[in-house]
Amino acid sequence: MKNYWFALKSHIYVEFKTKFTLLYDTVSGERIESELEEGNALIRQMYEPLNLGVVSVNETMFTHSPLKEWIEEILKRNMGDLTDEADLAQKPVRLIPILNLQKDIDKFKENENSLLFFEKDVSKYLLELNIYVNDVCDKACPHCDLLCKQTHCCTATQTYHTELSLQHLQTVFQQLQYWPIHTINILGGDVLHYSQLEQLEELACQYMKELHYYLHYKNYQLHSPLETQKIELIVTFPVDEMQFEKVYTSIHLENTRFHFLIEDEAQYIQAEKLIEGLKIEAFDMTPIFTGANMSFFEENVYVDKDDIFFKIFQIREIFRNKKLNSNFFGMLHLLPHGEIKANMNTRTIGNIKEDELVDIIQKELIQNTAWRKIRDSHPCNECIYQFICASPSNYEEIIGRNNLCHIDI
């Protein structure tokens, strides 16, 4: 009776759940989903430390047709291999992908001395800063208070008006001077009503930082401080097409991107007509949940299996989803009163008037209001696609559901 060494290729990612196992090839994108108890037990044995990724099988196991077909399917897709034990002097070793972070914050946060080591590189974790310089706007767009909680967008208050002082902005830029931050966004209210706009531009030039100004197309006007920076033009519906075309003809297209915030199919069609009619090249369309358009979201935002596997995922992407939120990680929001949040839907974690950015970043890494929010809640924690699926987004927060999908678990 022949015995064989059975192993998976080193680039195969495995997800175990109670009854199901997913084998995913991070090179080819092939996948095998199995609820075969004997097969799943073999894979679990591979992941036992003493087995070093390889298990022994014999010919009698292949008399069981489902197991034989399952192993043959793995071999056919080049996701594993069988080697005659007689051909090898000793048992082989197969490297299997296991997540083991040396700088995992969960390992450091319980040890005060270890946190001192962690602080050394903390500035590199800030990738994007959204600065709300004021909260003044007279446009009264529908769902104004919801838009900024789902995407980068202006927002205004009706009760009181506040500006972020130039002193606090200078404090921010001084702290960021030597940081490798990728993006600084300036938002409001209506940023053109910010009384220190020209001084803000001078700060950006002084500290050699490029700014992205987000403003509603109805608020746009030629303004010298904006001419040298990036313009992110927000478009909500219904669109005043005459005013929109007037704005379009007056902007510097090479510095401008259009953001269409879509609530339903009719708005999508109108946006398409504007884009095609004016030949707009730099744009994106973002679905917006209003509380009354769930069917639109179920049809256009909720995902199914085909949506999840629309591309090939690398091992590092899957492991990333096990530890951090790719939608939120590295982002801070500085509000007009000085409060700082890691996400517009979460609690305040600091205030620029009294806290250093480096301390706020460390606080977020430890307390985790947003940056490390992963799919570890029901029903995602019972799904074999748990960490192949995209990280939780603002939509889950606004809608109040952990899974925005059509997959039955």
Short mmCIF file of C-alpha atoms in Angstrom, two decimals:
data_model
loop_
_atom_site.label_atom_id
_atom_site.label_comp_id
_atom_site.label_asym_id
_atom_site.label_seq_id
_atom_site.Cartn_x
_atom_site.Cartn_y
_atom_site.Cartn_z
CA MET A 1 0.00 0.00 0.00
CA LYS A 2 1.47 3.30 -1.09
CA ASN A 3 1.67 6.34 1.14
CA TYR A 4 1.89 9.92 -0.13
CA TRP A 5 2.83 13.30 1.27
CA PHE A 6 -0.05 15.71 0.63
CA ALA A 7 0.46 19.49 0.81
CA LEU A 8 -1.01 22.71 -0.48
CA LYS A 9 1.07 25.21 -2.45
CA SER A 10 2.58 27.94 -0.31
CA HIS A 11 0.46 30.63 -1.98
CA ILE A 12 -2.86 29.02 -1.05
CA TYR A 13 -4.84 30.94 1.56
CA VAL A 14 -7.12 28.84 3.76
CA GLU A 15 -10.13 30.04 5.73
CA PHE A 16 -11.70 27.62 8.22
CA LYS A 17 -15.26 27.91 9.46
CA THR A 18 -17.43 25.45 11.38
CA LYS A 19 -18.55 23.38 8.39
CA PHE A 20 -16.90 25.03 5.40
CA THR A 21 -13.33 25.55 4.26
CA LEU A 22 -12.15 27.92 1.54
CA LEU A 23 -8.97 27.25 -0.44
CA TYR A 24 -7.99 30.37 -2.38
CA ASP A 25 -5.09 30.57 -4.84
CA THR A 26 -3.56 34.05 -4.48
CA VAL A 27 -1.69 33.64 -7.78
CA SER A 28 -4.39 32.36 -10.15
CA GLY A 29 -7.54 33.40 -8.29
CA GLU A 30 -8.84 29.81 -8.30
CA ARG A 31 -10.88 28.78 -5.30
CA ILE A 32 -12.40 25.63 -3.85
CA GLU A 33 -15.19 25.80 -1.28
CA SER A 34 -15.73 22.57 0.59
CA GLU A 35 -17.95 21.13 3.27
CA LEU A 36 -16.41 17.66 2.92
CA GLU A 37 -15.62 16.72 6.50
CA GLU A 38 -12.72 14.35 5.68
CA GLY A 39 -11.10 16.86 3.32
CA ASN A 40 -11.43 19.77 5.71
CA ALA A 41 -9.93 17.63 8.48
CA LEU A 42 -6.86 16.99 6.31
CA ILE A 43 -6.35 20.71 5.73
CA ARG A 44 -6.66 21.42 9.45
CA GLN A 45 -3.99 18.78 10.13
CA MET A 46 -1.61 20.62 7.77
CA TYR A 47 -1.93 23.70 9.97
CA GLU A 48 -0.99 21.81 13.15
CA PRO A 49 2.54 22.98 14.12
CA LEU A 50 4.08 19.49 14.22
CA ASN A 51 2.92 18.65 10.69
CA LEU A 52 4.76 21.59 9.10
CA GLY A 53 2.22 21.97 6.30
CA VAL A 54 2.37 18.34 5.10
CA VAL A 55 0.20 15.31 5.94
CA SER A 56 0.41 11.65 5.04
CA VAL A 57 -2.35 9.98 2.99
CA ASN A 58 -2.59 6.43 1.68
CA GLU A 59 -4.25 4.59 -1.15
CA THR A 60 -7.13 3.35 0.97
CA MET A 61 -8.27 6.93 1.52
CA PHE A 62 -8.81 7.25 -2.23
CA THR A 63 -11.39 4.48 -2.22
CA HIS A 64 -13.73 7.00 -0.65
CA SER A 65 -15.01 8.70 -3.80
CA PRO A 66 -15.80 12.22 -2.46
CA LEU A 67 -12.35 12.53 -0.85
CA LYS A 68 -10.65 11.19 -4.00
CA GLU A 69 -12.51 13.71 -6.17
CA TRP A 70 -11.70 16.51 -3.74
CA ILE A 71 -7.95 15.78 -3.78
CA GLU A 72 -8.00 15.37 -7.56
CA GLU A 73 -9.68 18.77 -7.88
CA ILE A 74 -6.90 20.37 -5.81
CA LEU A 75 -4.22 18.71 -7.96
CA LYS A 76 -6.00 19.58 -11.20
CA ARG A 77 -6.09 23.27 -10.26
CA ASN A 78 -2.43 23.15 -9.25
CA MET A 79 -3.30 24.17 -5.71
CA GLY A 80 -1.52 21.23 -4.07
CA ASP A 81 0.60 18.17 -4.73
CA LEU A 82 1.07 14.49 -3.84
CA THR A 83 4.54 12.97 -3.48
CA ASP A 84 5.25 9.28 -3.05
CA GLU A 85 6.81 8.85 0.39
CA ALA A 86 9.17 6.24 -1.07
CA ASP A 87 10.76 8.95 -3.23
CA LEU A 88 11.84 11.04 -0.23
CA ALA A 89 14.27 10.16 2.52
CA GLN A 90 12.41 12.22 5.08
CA LYS A 91 9.18 14.11 5.46
CA PRO A 92 9.15 17.40 3.50
CA VAL A 93 8.28 20.82 4.93
CA ARG A 94 5.86 23.22 3.26
CA LEU A 95 5.70 26.89 4.22
CA ILE A 96 2.09 27.85 4.80
CA PRO A 97 0.81 31.44 5.06
CA ILE A 98 0.26 32.37 8.70
CA LEU A 99 -0.15 35.93 9.94
CA ASN A 100 2.45 36.85 12.58
CA LEU A 101 3.04 40.59 12.98
CA GLN A 102 6.13 41.58 14.94
CA LYS A 103 4.77 45.11 15.44
CA ASP A 104 1.20 44.16 16.28
CA ILE A 105 -0.23 46.89 18.52
CA ASP A 106 -2.13 44.25 20.49
CA LYS A 107 1.23 42.83 21.56
CA PHE A 108 2.54 46.22 22.71
CA LYS A 109 -0.40 48.00 24.28
CA GLU A 110 -0.32 45.98 27.50
CA ASN A 111 3.33 46.88 28.09
CA GLU A 112 4.07 50.54 28.80
CA ASN A 113 7.78 50.18 27.99
CA SER A 114 7.02 48.54 24.66
CA LEU A 115 4.85 51.49 23.69
CA LEU A 116 7.94 53.69 23.83
CA PHE A 117 9.43 51.57 21.05
CA PHE A 118 6.18 51.76 19.09
CA GLU A 119 6.16 55.57 19.18
CA LYS A 120 9.31 55.88 17.06
CA ASP A 121 7.57 55.33 13.71
CA VAL A 122 4.06 56.48 14.54
CA SER A 123 4.07 59.48 12.18
CA LYS A 124 4.20 57.23 9.12
CA TYR A 125 0.74 55.91 9.94
CA LEU A 126 -0.97 59.22 9.16
CA LEU A 127 -1.80 58.97 5.46
CA GLU A 128 -4.59 61.51 5.09
CA LEU A 129 -5.77 64.51 7.10
CA ASN A 130 -9.18 66.09 6.51
CA ILE A 131 -9.34 69.63 7.89
CA TYR A 132 -12.78 71.21 8.28
CA VAL A 133 -11.92 74.91 8.47
CA ASN A 134 -15.49 76.13 9.04
CA ASP A 135 -19.11 74.98 9.18
CA VAL A 136 -20.82 77.83 7.30
CA CYS A 137 -22.86 77.27 4.14
CA ASP A 138 -26.17 78.69 2.90
CA LYS A 139 -27.02 76.06 0.27
CA ALA A 140 -29.06 73.79 2.57
CA CYS A 141 -28.47 70.64 0.49
CA PRO A 142 -30.76 67.68 1.30
CA HIS A 143 -29.13 65.20 3.69
CA CYS A 144 -26.27 67.61 4.41
CA ASP A 145 -25.62 66.00 7.79
CA LEU A 146 -25.41 62.51 6.23
CA LEU A 147 -23.12 63.19 3.28
CA CYS A 148 -19.93 63.86 5.24
CA LYS A 149 -20.49 60.64 7.20
CA GLN A 150 -20.31 58.57 4.03
CA THR A 151 -17.68 60.30 1.88
CA HIS A 152 -15.47 63.39 1.73
CA CYS A 153 -18.00 66.20 1.62
CA CYS A 154 -18.78 69.65 2.93
CA THR A 155 -21.16 69.96 5.87
CA ALA A 156 -22.74 72.87 7.74
CA THR A 157 -24.50 73.52 11.02
CA GLN A 158 -27.63 75.59 11.41
CA THR A 159 -27.25 76.49 15.08
CA TYR A 160 -23.79 78.03 15.42
CA HIS A 161 -20.82 78.84 13.21
CA THR A 162 -17.21 78.14 14.01
CA GLU A 163 -13.85 78.56 12.30
CA LEU A 164 -10.59 76.77 12.92
CA SER A 165 -8.11 79.44 13.94
CA LEU A 166 -5.01 80.19 11.89
CA GLN A 167 -2.97 79.54 15.03
CA HIS A 168 -4.22 75.96 15.23
CA LEU A 169 -3.69 75.45 11.51
CA GLN A 170 -0.12 76.61 11.90
CA THR A 171 0.30 74.13 14.75
CA VAL A 172 -0.93 71.36 12.44
CA PHE A 173 1.41 72.26 9.58
CA GLN A 174 4.38 72.59 11.91
CA GLN A 175 3.77 69.08 13.20
CA LEU A 176 3.34 67.72 9.66
CA GLN A 177 6.39 69.49 8.25
CA TYR A 178 8.61 66.41 8.05
CA TRP A 179 5.91 63.75 7.99
CA PRO A 180 5.40 61.61 4.85
CA ILE A 181 1.66 62.34 4.73
CA HIS A 182 0.11 61.71 1.32
CA THR A 183 -3.02 63.85 1.32
CA ILE A 184 -4.33 66.97 3.09
CA ASN A 185 -7.95 67.82 2.33
CA ILE A 186 -9.56 71.19 3.14
CA LEU A 187 -13.30 71.10 3.70
CA GLY A 188 -16.10 73.18 5.23
CA GLY A 189 -18.95 74.47 5.14
CA ASP A 190 -18.12 76.66 2.28
CA VAL A 191 -14.32 76.90 2.34
CA LEU A 192 -14.46 80.14 0.33
CA HIS A 193 -16.09 81.76 3.36
CA TYR A 194 -13.12 80.88 5.55
CA SER A 195 -11.73 84.20 6.68
CA GLN A 196 -8.10 82.99 6.71
CA LEU A 197 -8.12 81.34 3.27
CA GLU A 198 -5.17 83.27 1.86
CA GLN A 199 -3.12 82.66 5.00
CA LEU A 200 -3.95 78.94 4.74
CA GLU A 201 -2.54 78.92 1.21
CA GLU A 202 0.60 80.64 2.47
CA LEU A 203 1.01 77.94 5.11
CA ALA A 204 0.72 75.24 2.45
CA CYS A 205 3.42 76.93 0.39
CA GLN A 206 5.64 77.51 3.39
CA TYR A 207 5.52 73.88 4.47
CA MET A 208 5.44 72.57 0.88
CA LYS A 209 2.16 70.68 1.24
CA GLU A 210 -0.34 70.19 -1.57
CA LEU A 211 -3.96 70.84 -0.57
CA HIS A 212 -7.16 69.39 -1.97
CA TYR A 213 -10.07 71.82 -1.59
CA TYR A 214 -13.51 70.19 -1.38
CA LEU A 215 -16.39 72.51 -2.20
CA HIS A 216 -19.87 72.29 -3.63
CA TYR A 217 -20.13 73.30 -7.27
CA LYS A 218 -22.74 75.93 -6.30
CA ASN A 219 -20.17 77.55 -4.01
CA TYR A 220 -17.35 77.57 -6.53
CA GLN A 221 -15.96 80.84 -7.84
CA LEU A 222 -12.61 81.92 -9.21
CA HIS A 223 -10.40 82.56 -6.22
CA SER A 224 -6.65 83.02 -6.40
CA PRO A 225 -5.74 80.82 -3.38
CA LEU A 226 -7.38 77.88 -5.12
CA GLU A 227 -5.73 78.24 -8.50
CA THR A 228 -2.52 76.42 -7.57
CA GLN A 229 -4.15 73.61 -5.57
CA LYS A 230 -6.37 70.64 -6.33
CA ILE A 231 -10.11 71.28 -6.57
CA GLU A 232 -12.49 68.48 -5.57
CA LEU A 233 -15.91 69.60 -6.80
CA ILE A 234 -18.91 68.06 -5.04
CA VAL A 235 -22.07 67.57 -7.11
CA THR A 236 -25.37 66.80 -5.39
CA PHE A 237 -28.81 66.46 -6.96
CA PRO A 238 -30.93 67.85 -8.43
CA VAL A 239 -28.23 69.56 -10.51
CA ASP A 240 -28.70 73.11 -11.72
CA GLU A 241 -27.31 72.30 -15.17
CA MET A 242 -26.98 75.92 -16.26
CA GLN A 243 -24.93 76.82 -13.19
CA PHE A 244 -22.96 73.59 -13.43
CA GLU A 245 -21.94 74.27 -17.03
CA LYS A 246 -20.96 77.82 -16.06
CA VAL A 247 -18.69 76.46 -13.33
CA TYR A 248 -17.29 73.83 -15.70
CA THR A 249 -16.22 76.43 -18.23
CA SER A 250 -14.47 78.56 -15.60
CA ILE A 251 -12.36 75.95 -13.77
CA HIS A 252 -8.89 74.66 -14.48
CA LEU A 253 -9.75 71.15 -15.61
CA GLU A 254 -6.23 69.81 -15.08
CA ASN A 255 -6.55 70.55 -11.33
CA THR A 256 -10.18 69.50 -10.84
CA ARG A 257 -12.02 66.27 -10.09
CA PHE A 258 -15.82 65.96 -9.94
CA HIS A 259 -17.52 63.90 -7.25
CA PHE A 260 -21.13 62.99 -8.08
CA LEU A 261 -23.11 61.88 -5.02
CA ILE A 262 -25.79 59.49 -6.27
CA GLU A 263 -28.99 58.50 -4.46
CA ASP A 264 -30.94 56.65 -7.16
CA GLU A 265 -30.96 55.49 -10.78
CA ALA A 266 -32.42 58.78 -12.09
CA GLN A 267 -29.51 60.74 -10.58
CA TYR A 268 -27.07 58.26 -12.06
CA ILE A 269 -28.56 58.80 -15.51
CA GLN A 270 -28.40 62.59 -15.12
CA ALA A 271 -24.77 62.38 -14.02
CA GLU A 272 -23.91 60.22 -17.03
CA LYS A 273 -25.49 62.78 -19.37
CA LEU A 274 -23.49 65.61 -17.82
CA ILE A 275 -20.27 63.63 -18.00
CA GLU A 276 -20.79 62.63 -21.61
CA GLY A 277 -22.16 65.98 -22.70
CA LEU A 278 -19.28 67.99 -21.24
CA LYS A 279 -16.69 65.25 -21.81
CA ILE A 280 -15.67 65.22 -18.15
CA GLU A 281 -12.68 62.93 -17.67
CA ALA A 282 -11.77 63.20 -13.98
CA PHE A 283 -14.78 62.10 -11.94
CA ASP A 284 -16.22 59.46 -9.65
CA MET A 285 -19.72 58.48 -8.58
CA THR A 286 -20.42 57.71 -4.94
CA PRO A 287 -23.68 56.11 -3.73
CA ILE A 288 -25.29 57.99 -0.85
CA PHE A 289 -27.66 56.34 1.63
CA THR A 290 -30.55 58.56 2.67
CA GLY A 291 -32.63 56.12 4.71
CA ALA A 292 -35.24 55.96 1.97
CA ASN A 293 -33.25 54.32 -0.86
CA MET A 294 -32.47 50.86 0.51
CA SER A 295 -33.57 49.11 -2.69
CA PHE A 296 -31.05 51.20 -4.65
CA PHE A 297 -28.30 50.09 -2.27
CA GLU A 298 -29.37 46.46 -2.30
CA GLU A 299 -29.17 46.45 -6.09
CA ASN A 300 -26.05 48.55 -6.61
CA VAL A 301 -23.95 48.47 -3.44
CA TYR A 302 -24.59 45.11 -1.79
CA VAL A 303 -22.17 42.46 -3.06
CA ASP A 304 -22.43 38.83 -4.13
CA LYS A 305 -19.71 36.22 -4.78
CA ASP A 306 -18.93 37.56 -8.25
CA ASP A 307 -18.41 41.04 -6.83
CA ILE A 308 -16.09 39.77 -4.10
CA PHE A 309 -13.87 37.84 -6.50
CA PHE A 310 -13.74 40.47 -9.21
CA LYS A 311 -9.94 40.49 -8.90
CA ILE A 312 -7.12 38.29 -7.63
CA PHE A 313 -6.18 38.98 -4.02
CA GLN A 314 -2.63 38.70 -2.73
CA ILE A 315 -1.87 37.10 0.61
CA ARG A 316 -0.79 40.44 2.06
CA GLU A 317 -4.16 42.01 1.16
CA ILE A 318 -6.06 39.26 2.95
CA PHE A 319 -3.82 39.44 6.00
CA ARG A 320 -4.18 43.23 5.98
CA ASN A 321 -7.96 42.80 6.27
CA LYS A 322 -7.39 40.64 9.35
CA LYS A 323 -5.64 43.45 11.19
CA LEU A 324 -6.70 46.86 9.90
CA ASN A 325 -9.43 48.67 8.05
CA SER A 326 -8.23 49.68 4.58
CA ASN A 327 -11.05 52.24 4.28
CA PHE A 328 -10.26 54.09 7.52
CA PHE A 329 -6.65 53.36 8.43
CA GLY A 330 -4.35 56.37 8.44
CA MET A 331 -7.12 58.97 8.24
CA LEU A 332 -7.92 61.73 10.72
CA HIS A 333 -10.64 64.39 10.66
CA LEU A 334 -9.96 67.78 12.26
CA LEU A 335 -13.20 69.69 12.92
CA PRO A 336 -13.72 73.48 13.26
CA HIS A 337 -13.84 73.31 17.06
CA GLY A 338 -10.49 71.52 17.14
CA GLU A 339 -11.86 68.05 17.84
CA ILE A 340 -10.19 65.17 16.03
CA LYS A 341 -11.85 61.92 14.98
CA ALA A 342 -10.54 58.86 13.18
CA ASN A 343 -13.88 58.62 11.40
CA MET A 344 -16.81 61.00 11.09
CA ASN A 345 -19.11 58.33 12.54
CA THR A 346 -17.07 57.71 15.69
CA ARG A 347 -16.27 59.52 18.91
CA THR A 348 -13.72 62.27 19.38
CA ILE A 349 -10.21 61.02 20.26
CA GLY A 350 -8.45 64.34 20.85
CA ASN A 351 -8.33 68.08 20.29
CA ILE A 352 -5.67 69.97 18.36
CA LYS A 353 -5.85 72.76 20.96
CA GLU A 354 -4.28 70.51 23.57
CA ASP A 355 -3.06 67.27 21.95
CA GLU A 356 -0.13 66.49 19.66
CA LEU A 357 -0.98 64.60 16.49
CA VAL A 358 1.52 61.90 17.39
CA ASP A 359 -0.34 61.27 20.66
CA ILE A 360 -3.70 61.16 18.88
CA ILE A 361 -2.39 58.60 16.39
CA GLN A 362 -1.06 56.40 19.16
CA LYS A 363 -4.36 56.74 21.02
CA GLU A 364 -6.30 55.60 17.95
CA LEU A 365 -3.98 52.66 17.37
CA ILE A 366 -4.58 51.52 20.95
CA GLN A 367 -8.26 52.38 21.45
CA ASN A 368 -9.33 51.52 17.90
CA THR A 369 -12.36 53.69 17.16
CA ALA A 370 -11.97 53.07 13.39
CA TRP A 371 -8.50 52.21 12.06
CA ARG A 372 -8.54 48.55 13.11
CA LYS A 373 -12.24 47.82 12.70
CA ILE A 374 -12.42 44.50 10.84
CA ARG A 375 -15.10 41.98 9.89
CA ASP A 376 -15.13 40.18 13.22
CA SER A 377 -18.83 40.64 14.04
CA HIS A 378 -21.80 38.42 13.18
CA PRO A 379 -22.53 37.28 10.51
CA CYS A 380 -19.18 38.05 8.83
CA ASN A 381 -17.24 36.10 11.47
CA GLU A 382 -19.00 32.92 10.29
CA CYS A 383 -18.37 33.50 6.56
CA ILE A 384 -15.50 31.88 4.62
CA TYR A 385 -15.09 35.14 2.68
CA GLN A 386 -14.60 37.09 5.93
CA PHE A 387 -11.21 38.61 5.12
CA ILE A 388 -11.34 38.45 1.35
CA CYS A 389 -14.34 40.77 1.50
CA ALA A 390 -13.50 44.49 1.64
CA SER A 391 -13.10 46.13 5.05
CA PRO A 392 -16.20 47.61 6.72
CA SER A 393 -17.06 51.04 5.34
CA ASN A 394 -19.08 54.08 6.33
CA TYR A 395 -22.10 52.45 4.71
CA GLU A 396 -22.21 49.75 7.38
CA GLU A 397 -22.11 52.48 10.02
CA ILE A 398 -24.90 54.53 8.43
CA ILE A 399 -27.17 51.62 7.50
CA GLY A 400 -26.59 49.79 10.77
CA ARG A 401 -25.69 46.40 9.28
CA ASN A 402 -22.42 44.50 9.54
CA ASN A 403 -22.74 42.79 6.17
CA LEU A 404 -23.90 44.53 3.01
CA CYS A 405 -24.15 41.41 0.86
CA HIS A 406 -26.50 38.89 -0.69
CA ILE A 407 -24.58 35.87 0.62
CA ASP A 408 -26.33 33.32 2.81
CA ILE A 409 -24.11 31.85 5.49
#
